Short mmCIF file of C-alpha atoms in Angstrom, two decimals:
data_model
loop_
_atom_site.label_atom_id
_atom_site.label_comp_id
_atom_site.label_asym_id
_atom_site.label_seq_id
_atom_site.Cartn_x
_atom_site.Cartn_y
_atom_site.Cartn_z
CA MET A 1 0.00 0.00 0.00
CA SER A 2 1.35 3.48 -0.91
CA GLU A 3 1.94 6.11 1.70
CA ARG A 4 -0.85 8.64 2.17
CA PHE A 5 -0.29 12.40 2.06
CA VAL A 6 -3.28 14.25 3.53
CA VAL A 7 -3.70 17.97 2.83
CA VAL A 8 -6.07 20.13 4.87
CA GLY A 9 -7.13 23.09 2.71
CA GLY A 10 -7.75 23.28 -1.01
CA ASP A 11 -6.29 26.57 -2.14
CA ALA A 12 -2.83 27.92 -3.01
CA ALA A 13 -0.53 26.13 -0.57
CA GLY A 14 -2.57 22.96 -0.26
CA LEU A 15 -3.07 22.29 -3.95
CA SER A 16 0.48 23.31 -4.86
CA ALA A 17 1.69 20.69 -2.40
CA ALA A 18 -0.77 18.07 -3.60
CA ALA A 19 0.05 18.54 -7.30
CA LYS A 20 3.81 18.58 -6.69
CA ALA A 21 3.67 15.43 -4.56
CA ARG A 22 1.67 13.58 -7.24
CA ARG A 23 4.02 14.68 -10.01
CA ALA A 24 7.14 13.75 -8.06
CA ASP A 25 5.74 10.47 -6.69
CA PRO A 26 2.86 9.20 -8.87
CA ASP A 27 2.38 6.16 -6.66
CA ARG A 28 1.68 8.21 -3.54
CA GLU A 29 -1.93 8.56 -2.43
CA VAL A 30 -2.83 12.24 -2.04
CA VAL A 31 -6.06 13.30 -0.31
CA VAL A 32 -7.15 16.95 -0.16
CA LEU A 33 -9.83 17.84 2.40
CA GLU A 34 -11.54 21.20 1.82
CA ARG A 35 -14.35 22.33 4.10
CA GLY A 36 -15.90 24.64 1.49
CA ALA A 37 -17.03 24.39 -2.12
CA TRP A 38 -14.25 26.38 -3.78
CA VAL A 39 -10.73 25.16 -4.51
CA SER A 40 -7.79 26.64 -6.42
CA PHE A 41 -8.91 30.24 -6.81
CA GLY A 42 -7.26 33.64 -7.12
CA ALA A 43 -8.44 35.57 -4.06
CA CYS A 44 -6.43 38.63 -5.12
CA GLY A 45 -8.87 39.08 -8.00
CA ILE A 46 -11.91 39.53 -5.75
CA PRO A 47 -11.78 43.38 -5.75
CA TYR A 48 -11.98 43.35 -9.56
CA TYR A 49 -14.88 40.92 -9.46
CA VAL A 50 -16.69 43.23 -7.02
CA LYS A 51 -15.96 46.12 -9.38
CA GLY A 52 -17.37 44.17 -12.32
CA GLU A 53 -14.18 43.95 -14.39
CA ILE A 54 -14.18 40.19 -13.77
CA PRO A 55 -17.68 39.16 -14.92
CA GLU A 56 -18.12 35.86 -13.11
CA LEU A 57 -16.75 34.50 -9.88
CA GLU A 58 -15.84 31.27 -11.67
CA ASP A 59 -13.36 33.28 -13.77
CA LEU A 60 -11.14 33.44 -10.67
CA LEU A 61 -10.67 29.67 -10.57
CA VAL A 62 -7.10 28.63 -11.36
CA THR A 63 -7.63 24.89 -11.84
CA SER A 64 -10.97 23.12 -12.01
CA PRO A 65 -11.83 20.32 -9.56
CA GLU A 66 -12.21 18.00 -12.55
CA LYS A 67 -8.64 18.66 -13.67
CA LEU A 68 -7.29 18.13 -10.16
CA VAL A 69 -8.93 14.73 -10.06
CA GLY A 70 -8.51 13.67 -13.68
CA LYS A 71 -5.06 15.02 -14.56
CA TYR A 72 -3.31 14.85 -11.21
CA GLY A 73 -5.15 11.89 -9.66
CA ILE A 74 -5.81 13.76 -6.42
CA ASP A 75 -8.54 12.46 -4.12
CA LEU A 76 -10.30 15.80 -3.70
CA ARG A 77 -13.03 15.89 -1.07
CA ARG A 78 -14.94 19.17 -0.90
CA HIS A 79 -17.33 19.94 1.98
CA HIS A 80 -15.13 17.74 4.18
CA GLU A 81 -13.97 19.61 7.28
CA VAL A 82 -11.12 18.39 9.47
CA THR A 83 -12.20 18.96 13.05
CA ALA A 84 -9.24 17.41 14.89
CA VAL A 85 -5.68 16.24 14.34
CA ASP A 86 -4.09 13.46 16.40
CA PRO A 87 -0.32 13.57 15.70
CA GLU A 88 0.42 10.62 18.00
CA ALA A 89 -1.98 8.34 16.15
CA GLY A 90 -1.25 9.90 12.76
CA ARG A 91 -4.87 10.56 11.84
CA VAL A 92 -7.41 13.33 11.38
CA THR A 93 -11.10 13.47 12.22
CA VAL A 94 -13.30 14.59 9.33
CA ASP A 95 -16.90 15.77 9.05
CA GLY A 96 -18.09 15.26 5.49
CA GLY A 97 -20.46 13.42 3.24
CA GLY A 98 -23.02 13.30 6.02
CA GLU A 99 -20.78 11.38 8.37
CA ARG A 100 -17.84 11.70 10.71
CA TYR A 101 -14.82 9.51 10.03
CA GLU A 102 -11.14 9.18 10.83
CA LEU A 103 -8.45 9.19 8.17
CA ALA A 104 -4.90 7.98 8.75
CA TYR A 105 -1.94 9.81 7.22
CA ASP A 106 1.76 9.23 6.74
CA ASP A 107 2.39 12.93 6.09
CA LEU A 108 0.01 15.78 6.83
CA LEU A 109 -0.03 19.37 5.54
CA LEU A 110 -2.03 22.05 7.33
CA ALA A 111 -2.90 24.67 4.70
CA THR A 112 -5.88 26.14 6.50
CA GLY A 113 -5.32 29.73 5.35
CA GLY A 114 -6.42 32.83 7.19
CA HIS A 115 -9.45 34.99 7.82
CA GLY A 116 -10.12 38.70 7.82
CA ALA A 117 -9.53 40.39 11.15
CA THR A 118 -12.23 42.67 12.51
CA PRO A 119 -12.10 45.54 15.02
CA ASP A 120 -12.96 44.77 18.60
CA ALA A 121 -16.10 46.88 18.34
CA PRO A 122 -19.80 46.13 18.84
CA GLY A 123 -21.94 45.63 15.74
CA GLY A 124 -19.45 43.67 13.67
CA ASP A 125 -22.08 40.97 13.10
CA LEU A 126 -24.60 43.33 11.49
CA ASP A 127 -25.73 42.66 7.93
CA GLY A 128 -23.70 44.78 5.54
CA VAL A 129 -20.42 44.46 7.47
CA PHE A 130 -18.01 42.40 5.37
CA THR A 131 -14.54 41.03 5.29
CA VAL A 132 -13.34 39.65 1.96
CA ARG A 133 -10.97 36.69 2.01
CA SER A 134 -12.99 34.04 0.20
CA LEU A 135 -14.99 33.75 -3.01
CA ASP A 136 -18.22 33.36 -1.04
CA GLU A 137 -17.51 36.62 0.78
CA GLY A 138 -16.73 38.35 -2.52
CA ARG A 139 -19.97 37.12 -4.08
CA ALA A 140 -21.96 38.17 -1.00
CA LEU A 141 -20.46 41.67 -1.09
CA ARG A 142 -21.21 42.13 -4.80
CA GLU A 143 -24.75 40.86 -4.31
CA TYR A 144 -25.26 43.24 -1.38
CA LEU A 145 -24.16 46.23 -3.47
CA THR A 146 -26.19 45.27 -6.54
CA PRO A 147 -28.89 42.61 -6.08
CA GLY A 148 -28.58 39.96 -8.75
CA ALA A 149 -24.96 40.78 -9.60
CA GLY A 150 -23.65 37.87 -7.58
CA THR A 151 -26.02 35.23 -8.91
CA ARG A 152 -26.75 33.59 -12.25
CA PRO A 153 -29.59 31.34 -13.36
CA GLY A 154 -28.76 27.72 -12.69
CA VAL A 155 -25.89 28.52 -10.31
CA PRO A 156 -26.73 27.68 -6.69
CA THR A 157 -26.22 30.34 -4.07
CA PRO A 158 -23.13 29.36 -2.04
CA PRO A 159 -23.72 28.76 1.66
CA THR A 160 -22.40 31.67 3.71
CA ASP A 161 -23.70 33.71 6.59
CA ARG A 162 -22.95 36.87 4.61
CA PHE A 163 -25.16 35.99 1.63
CA HIS A 164 -28.66 37.24 2.28
CA GLU A 165 -31.52 39.19 0.82
CA HIS A 166 -30.71 42.81 0.06
CA LEU A 167 -32.00 45.16 2.76
CA GLY A 168 -32.00 48.49 0.94
CA GLU A 169 -30.24 50.53 -1.72
CA VAL A 170 -26.54 51.03 -1.02
CA GLU A 171 -25.35 54.59 -1.59
CA ALA A 172 -22.43 54.99 0.82
CA VAL A 173 -19.81 52.53 2.02
CA ALA A 174 -17.02 52.72 4.60
CA VAL A 175 -13.69 50.95 4.24
CA VAL A 176 -12.29 50.32 7.72
CA GLY A 177 -8.53 49.89 7.43
CA ALA A 178 -6.51 51.79 4.81
CA ASN A 179 -4.65 48.71 3.69
CA LYS A 180 -4.16 46.67 0.51
CA ILE A 181 -7.49 44.90 -0.04
CA GLY A 182 -9.45 47.80 1.42
CA LEU A 183 -7.92 50.40 -0.87
CA GLU A 184 -8.25 48.14 -3.91
CA LEU A 185 -11.96 47.83 -3.07
CA VAL A 186 -12.24 51.63 -2.79
CA GLU A 187 -11.81 51.70 -6.57
CA ALA A 188 -14.50 49.04 -6.97
CA PHE A 189 -16.96 50.98 -4.83
CA ASP A 190 -16.18 54.25 -6.62
CA ALA A 191 -16.75 52.57 -10.01
CA ARG A 192 -20.22 51.58 -8.81
CA GLY A 193 -21.06 55.22 -8.06
CA LEU A 194 -20.93 54.90 -4.28
CA ALA A 195 -19.80 57.54 -1.82
CA VAL A 196 -16.70 56.08 -0.17
CA HIS A 197 -15.28 56.75 3.30
CA VAL A 198 -11.93 55.37 4.46
CA VAL A 199 -11.56 55.03 8.24
CA ASP A 200 -8.16 54.24 9.73
CA ASP A 201 -6.60 54.76 13.15
CA GLY A 202 -3.23 55.74 11.66
CA ALA A 203 -2.24 59.31 10.85
CA HIS A 204 -1.66 58.17 7.25
CA VAL A 205 -2.64 55.26 5.04
CA PHE A 206 -0.23 52.32 5.26
CA GLU A 207 1.15 53.70 8.53
CA ARG A 208 0.80 50.53 10.58
CA GLY A 209 0.42 47.89 7.93
CA PRO A 210 -2.56 45.52 8.21
CA LEU A 211 -1.28 43.43 11.12
CA THR A 212 1.11 41.59 8.88
CA LEU A 213 2.11 43.54 5.78
CA PRO A 214 4.94 46.11 5.82
CA PRO A 215 4.13 49.81 5.43
CA PHE A 216 4.72 51.20 1.94
CA GLY A 217 6.46 54.29 3.35
CA PRO A 218 5.33 57.88 4.00
CA ALA A 219 6.11 59.07 0.47
CA ALA A 220 3.72 56.54 -1.04
CA ALA A 221 1.14 57.25 1.65
CA GLY A 222 1.06 60.97 0.87
CA ILE A 223 0.64 60.44 -2.86
CA VAL A 224 -2.07 57.82 -2.38
CA GLU A 225 -3.97 60.07 0.03
CA GLU A 226 -3.83 62.93 -2.48
CA ARG A 227 -5.16 60.70 -5.27
CA LEU A 228 -7.97 59.33 -3.08
CA ARG A 229 -9.12 62.84 -2.21
CA GLU A 230 -8.97 63.84 -5.89
CA ARG A 231 -11.40 61.01 -6.60
CA GLY A 232 -13.81 62.23 -3.93
CA VAL A 233 -12.98 59.64 -1.29
CA GLU A 234 -13.38 60.97 2.25
CA LEU A 235 -10.48 60.08 4.55
CA HIS A 236 -11.11 59.75 8.27
CA LEU A 237 -7.58 59.27 9.62
CA ASP A 238 -6.54 59.07 13.26
CA SER A 239 -10.03 57.61 13.75
CA ARG A 240 -10.62 54.39 15.66
CA VAL A 241 -13.92 52.58 15.14
CA GLU A 242 -15.86 52.50 18.41
CA ARG A 243 -18.90 50.65 17.11
CA PHE A 244 -20.99 49.78 14.07
CA VAL A 245 -24.49 51.23 14.36
CA GLY A 246 -27.45 49.32 12.95
CA ALA A 247 -31.19 49.34 12.43
CA ASP A 248 -33.37 46.30 11.70
CA GLY A 249 -30.25 44.14 11.74
CA ALA A 250 -28.35 46.07 9.05
CA VAL A 251 -25.47 48.51 9.43
CA THR A 252 -26.40 52.20 9.13
CA ALA A 253 -23.32 54.03 10.42
CA VAL A 254 -19.75 53.74 11.64
CA GLU A 255 -19.08 55.49 14.89
CA THR A 256 -15.59 56.69 15.83
CA GLY A 257 -14.47 58.67 18.83
CA ASP A 258 -15.10 61.91 16.94
CA GLU A 259 -17.93 61.37 14.49
CA ARG A 260 -20.77 59.25 13.21
CA ILE A 261 -20.47 58.33 9.51
CA PRO A 262 -23.76 57.27 7.87
CA VAL A 263 -23.19 54.29 5.53
CA ASP A 264 -25.13 51.42 3.99
CA ALA A 265 -22.26 48.91 3.92
CA VAL A 266 -18.84 48.40 5.49
CA LEU A 267 -15.76 46.58 4.23
CA VAL A 268 -13.27 45.75 6.99
CA ASP A 269 -9.59 45.31 6.08
CA GLU A 270 -7.82 45.11 9.40
CA GLY A 271 -5.45 42.46 8.12
CA VAL A 272 -5.37 38.68 8.05
CA GLU A 273 -5.33 36.37 11.05
CA PRO A 274 -4.07 32.78 10.61
CA ASN A 275 -6.48 29.87 10.90
CA ALA A 276 -4.31 28.12 13.47
CA GLU A 277 -6.97 26.73 15.79
CA LEU A 278 -6.73 23.21 14.37
CA ALA A 279 -2.97 23.14 14.98
CA ALA A 280 -3.29 24.60 18.46
CA GLY A 281 -5.92 22.02 19.38
CA ALA A 282 -3.48 19.28 18.38
CA GLY A 283 -0.75 20.70 20.59
CA ILE A 284 1.28 21.93 17.62
CA GLU A 285 3.48 24.92 18.44
CA LEU A 286 2.40 28.38 17.35
CA GLY A 287 4.89 31.19 16.84
CA ALA A 288 4.93 34.67 18.36
CA THR A 289 2.88 35.96 15.42
CA GLY A 290 0.02 33.57 16.22
CA ALA A 291 0.67 31.56 13.05
CA ILE A 292 1.96 27.98 13.04
CA ALA A 293 5.70 27.78 13.73
CA THR A 294 7.69 25.90 11.07
CA ASP A 295 11.30 25.17 10.19
CA ALA A 296 13.02 25.85 6.86
CA TYR A 297 11.20 22.89 5.28
CA GLY A 298 7.73 23.76 6.57
CA ARG A 299 7.85 21.12 9.31
CA THR A 300 5.91 21.84 12.50
CA SER A 301 6.66 20.70 16.04
CA ALA A 302 4.64 17.50 15.43
CA PRO A 303 6.26 14.59 13.55
CA ASP A 304 5.24 14.25 9.87
CA VAL A 305 3.06 17.38 10.10
CA TYR A 306 3.80 20.40 7.88
CA ALA A 307 2.22 23.84 7.54
CA ALA A 308 2.25 26.30 4.64
CA GLY A 309 0.36 29.31 3.36
CA ASP A 310 -1.47 31.98 5.34
CA CYS A 311 -1.73 29.78 8.46
CA ALA A 312 2.06 29.41 8.78
CA GLU A 313 4.97 31.65 9.67
CA LYS A 314 7.67 32.50 7.12
CA HIS A 315 11.29 33.46 7.72
CA HIS A 316 12.11 37.07 6.86
CA HIS A 317 15.53 37.19 5.20
CA LEU A 318 16.32 40.75 6.24
CA LEU A 319 14.89 40.73 9.77
CA ASP A 320 16.15 37.16 10.36
CA GLU A 321 13.02 36.24 12.31
CA PRO A 322 9.66 34.55 11.75
CA VAL A 323 6.88 36.73 10.34
CA HIS A 324 3.30 36.23 9.23
CA LEU A 325 3.02 37.39 5.61
CA PRO A 326 -0.22 36.21 3.94
CA LEU A 327 0.89 36.57 0.32
CA GLY A 328 -0.02 34.44 -2.68
CA LEU A 329 3.44 33.65 -4.02
CA ALA A 330 4.74 32.65 -0.60
CA ALA A 331 1.77 30.30 -0.18
CA ASN A 332 2.25 28.65 -3.57
CA ARG A 333 6.00 28.37 -3.12
CA GLY A 334 5.69 26.99 0.40
CA GLY A 335 3.16 24.36 -0.62
CA ARG A 336 5.22 23.28 -3.60
CA ALA A 337 8.29 22.86 -1.38
CA VAL A 338 6.37 20.72 1.11
CA GLY A 339 5.04 18.57 -1.72
CA ALA A 340 8.58 17.95 -2.95
CA THR A 341 9.79 17.17 0.55
CA VAL A 342 7.12 14.56 1.33
CA ALA A 343 7.78 13.00 -2.09
CA GLY A 344 11.40 12.39 -1.13
CA THR A 345 13.31 15.51 -2.16
CA PRO A 346 13.81 17.78 0.90
CA THR A 347 13.15 21.32 -0.34
CA ARG A 348 13.37 24.55 1.62
CA VAL A 349 10.30 26.74 1.73
CA GLY A 350 12.48 29.80 1.14
CA PRO A 351 12.60 33.17 2.88
CA VAL A 352 10.53 36.29 2.21
CA VAL A 353 11.44 39.97 2.12
CA GLY A 354 7.90 41.38 2.16
CA THR A 355 7.36 42.30 -1.49
CA VAL A 356 3.89 43.76 -2.01
CA VAL A 357 2.27 45.36 -5.05
CA MET A 358 -1.15 47.00 -5.28
CA LYS A 359 -3.26 49.28 -7.46
CA VAL A 360 -5.08 52.38 -6.20
CA PHE A 361 -7.10 53.85 -9.06
CA ASP A 362 -4.40 54.67 -11.67
CA LEU A 363 -1.50 54.41 -9.23
CA GLU A 364 0.90 51.49 -8.92
CA VAL A 365 2.16 51.14 -5.34
CA ALA A 366 4.93 48.70 -4.48
CA CYS A 367 7.42 47.97 -1.72
CA SER A 368 9.95 45.38 -0.63
CA GLY A 369 12.01 45.07 2.52
CA VAL A 370 11.85 47.36 5.53
CA LEU A 371 11.12 51.08 5.23
CA ASP A 372 9.86 51.69 8.75
CA ALA A 373 12.75 53.18 10.74
CA GLU A 374 11.58 51.79 14.08
CA THR A 375 11.31 48.26 12.68
CA ALA A 376 14.76 48.58 11.14
CA ARG A 377 16.30 49.75 14.43
CA GLU A 378 14.63 46.94 16.36
CA ALA A 379 16.34 44.54 13.93
CA GLY A 380 19.74 46.10 14.67
CA PHE A 381 20.02 48.46 11.68
CA ASP A 382 20.75 52.20 11.65
CA PRO A 383 18.65 53.25 8.63
CA VAL A 384 19.48 56.07 6.23
CA THR A 385 16.59 57.00 3.93
CA GLU A 386 16.31 59.06 0.75
CA THR A 387 13.28 59.94 -1.39
CA VAL A 388 13.77 60.77 -5.05
CA THR A 389 11.29 61.92 -7.68
CA THR A 390 12.08 60.87 -11.22
CA ILE A 391 10.31 59.82 -14.43
CA SER A 392 8.93 56.57 -15.81
CA ARG A 393 10.26 57.06 -19.37
CA ALA A 394 12.93 59.11 -21.12
CA HIS A 395 12.03 62.79 -20.78
CA TYR A 396 11.52 63.23 -24.52
CA TYR A 397 9.36 60.14 -24.99
CA PRO A 398 5.61 60.89 -24.77
CA GLY A 399 3.35 59.44 -22.13
CA GLY A 400 5.74 59.37 -19.20
CA SER A 401 4.80 60.23 -15.63
CA ARG A 402 6.31 60.79 -12.21
CA ILE A 403 7.74 57.97 -10.11
CA VAL A 404 8.63 58.53 -6.46
CA VAL A 405 11.09 56.09 -4.89
CA GLU A 406 11.82 55.93 -1.17
CA MET A 407 14.86 53.79 -0.30
CA ALA A 408 16.61 52.85 2.94
CA ALA A 409 20.05 51.38 3.69
CA GLY A 410 22.10 50.58 6.78
CA ALA A 411 24.39 53.42 7.79
CA ASP A 412 27.27 51.17 8.82
CA ASP A 413 27.60 48.91 5.79
CA GLY A 414 25.30 50.37 3.13
CA ARG A 415 23.21 47.18 2.93
CA LEU A 416 19.91 47.78 1.18
CA LEU A 417 17.04 47.62 3.66
CA GLY A 418 14.05 48.32 1.45
CA ALA A 419 12.36 50.55 -1.08
CA GLY A 420 8.89 51.77 -1.90
CA LEU A 421 7.73 53.02 -5.31
CA VAL A 422 4.59 54.88 -6.36
CA GLY A 423 3.55 56.25 -9.75
CA GLU A 424 1.16 55.78 -12.63
CA GLU A 425 3.39 53.28 -14.43
CA GLY A 426 6.58 51.31 -14.03
CA CYS A 427 6.45 50.54 -10.30
CA ALA A 428 4.88 47.09 -10.08
CA HIS A 429 7.70 45.27 -11.84
CA ARG A 430 10.60 47.51 -10.86
CA VAL A 431 10.14 46.46 -7.25
CA ASN A 432 11.25 42.97 -8.23
CA ALA A 433 14.77 44.33 -8.77
CA VAL A 434 14.65 45.62 -5.20
CA ALA A 435 13.50 42.21 -3.94
CA THR A 436 16.36 40.51 -5.80
CA ALA A 437 18.88 42.91 -4.27
CA LEU A 438 17.46 42.24 -0.79
CA HIS A 439 17.62 38.47 -1.21
CA THR A 440 21.28 38.71 -2.28
CA ASP A 441 22.30 41.23 0.45
CA LEU A 442 23.46 43.91 -1.98
CA THR A 443 24.58 47.31 -0.76
CA VAL A 444 23.04 50.39 -2.33
CA GLY A 445 26.39 51.02 -4.01
CA GLU A 446 26.31 47.58 -5.59
CA LEU A 447 22.68 48.08 -6.59
CA ALA A 448 23.54 51.41 -8.24
CA ASP A 449 26.20 49.62 -10.33
CA LEU A 450 23.86 46.97 -11.77
CA ASP A 451 23.55 46.81 -15.56
CA PHE A 452 19.83 47.51 -16.06
CA GLY A 453 18.25 47.57 -19.51
CA TYR A 454 17.41 50.93 -21.08
CA SER A 455 15.00 52.02 -23.79
CA PRO A 456 13.21 55.42 -23.93
CA PRO A 457 9.64 53.97 -23.99
CA PHE A 458 10.28 52.05 -20.78
CA GLY A 459 12.51 54.24 -18.64
CA PRO A 460 15.21 56.88 -18.41
CA VAL A 461 18.84 55.89 -18.88
CA TRP A 462 19.24 55.94 -15.10
CA ASP A 463 16.42 53.71 -13.91
CA PRO A 464 14.44 55.09 -10.93
CA VAL A 465 15.72 52.26 -8.71
CA LEU A 466 19.34 53.05 -9.67
CA THR A 467 18.77 56.77 -9.12
CA ALA A 468 17.46 56.15 -5.61
CA ALA A 469 20.35 53.79 -4.84
CA LYS A 470 22.85 56.43 -5.98
CA ALA A 471 21.18 59.01 -3.73
CA VAL A 472 21.31 56.81 -0.63
CA ASP A 473 24.88 55.73 -1.42
CA GLY A 474 25.85 59.41 -1.66
CA ASP A 475 24.44 60.05 1.81
CA LEU A 476 26.62 57.26 3.18
CA GLY A 477 29.73 59.04 1.90
#
C-alpha cells in the first residue's frame, strides 16, 4: 500500500503541495480535504470581481476540480472539514459526506489559510459588514451592493452567513482599514457610483500595515492620500472605530471617537489572522505571530506534520526572524516545497522579504524590505533613507509620468534595507529588482552599479531604482 499524504485546505498552498507530490511520486496517495465548495482560486482578483471587471466569480478559478482529479489523480473531497488532528496516532477526524470519520496519514499538511480580522467593536455581526478573504464573501459583497450581480440562473447560491436578501439601496460605504485589499476595493466601490469613506486609526494610510504587511512608506502614503481625495474619497484618519451602528439588523453608520459616519455597507480590512486553531488544538506549536511555527522545510513541532500558506509563519531574510506574511506567491512556493519534501526531495520553503504590489485607481504602489525606521532599528540596523522623484520614461518620450522612490540602507555597511515606489506606471515590476537585491544582500552602491536595460519607452537611462540607490549611497559618503 502506498503512503498517504493528507492535505487540509484546497487553495494555493494545499493544492500546490498536492500537485507537486503527485508529479514527483505518482504512486503516492494524495487526499485533499476542503471544508468549502471552492478550490484553487485567485483571491487577489476579488476586488476586480466586485468592481465588475471580472464578470463571473468562476473566472477566478485557477484549476478546475475535474482537472485536479482527472489530470493529477488527487482524491479531492470538498465539503469535508477536518475537526481534529491526532499527531500521536497519525490521523485526522473529518466531518463530510453526512458522516464523521477518521483518516490515517503518513504525512500531513495544514494549509488552512487565514481569515479577515475585525475591530474589537460592537456591531461587527450586522448585515452589511463584510470582510473579503474568500470567493463566497466576494460574491456576497457584490450581491449586497447590486442585487442579482452575484447570482446567475442555474448557479446555486453558495452557503455563507454573509449571503442574504438585500436590505435596501446602497449609496455609501465605509472601508475600515486603509490597507491593501481595502484600498483596492475603494476603486471598486467608486466605479459603482458609491460615496466612499476610508476610516483608519493611523495618521496616514499604510502607517501601521494591516497586522502583517509592511508599510509602503510615508512618500507613497502621501501620494495615495492625495489621489484618493482627488477622486472624492473621504479620509477619516486618526479615527478608531468604536462601534458599528445598525437598524433592523443592518449597518447604518460607523461610529468613531469623533464622528458618526452614515453608511449602507462596510468593508473591513484590518489584516489577516491565521487559521491556526486546528494546529493549536493538536498541541502543535504556534509562533509569536500567532501563526503555526515551522522550520526551513515547513515542518511543524509534530512529527510528519507540515504547515504552509497563510496559516504558517515564514522566515524574513532581512529581519532574520519569523513573520506572518499572507501573500499568494509565498503560499504557492511553500506548498510546492512541502510537496517535494514529502515525495522524497527535501526542499526549503524559502525566505521572504515582504514584497507587495497594489493598485489604487491609476497608481501602482509597491514595496519590498523594511522602510519603517523603528522596525529597522529593532532589527539592529541604523537606517538612512532618501526619497527621489524621477520619471517613468525618457524625458523626450511621450506618455511618461512621475515615479517617487523611497529607499533605505544601513548606515554602517550600506546594505539595502528596502524601497517603496509609487507612480502611474513602471512601479509594479521595478520592485522585483529591489526584492532581488534584498535576497542577495546587496549594498546600495552595488545596486547602483547593476547593468539595467534601457529604452526610452520604458525608462530613463538611469532607472528610478538606480537613481534612488545612488542618492542613498551618496548620503553614506
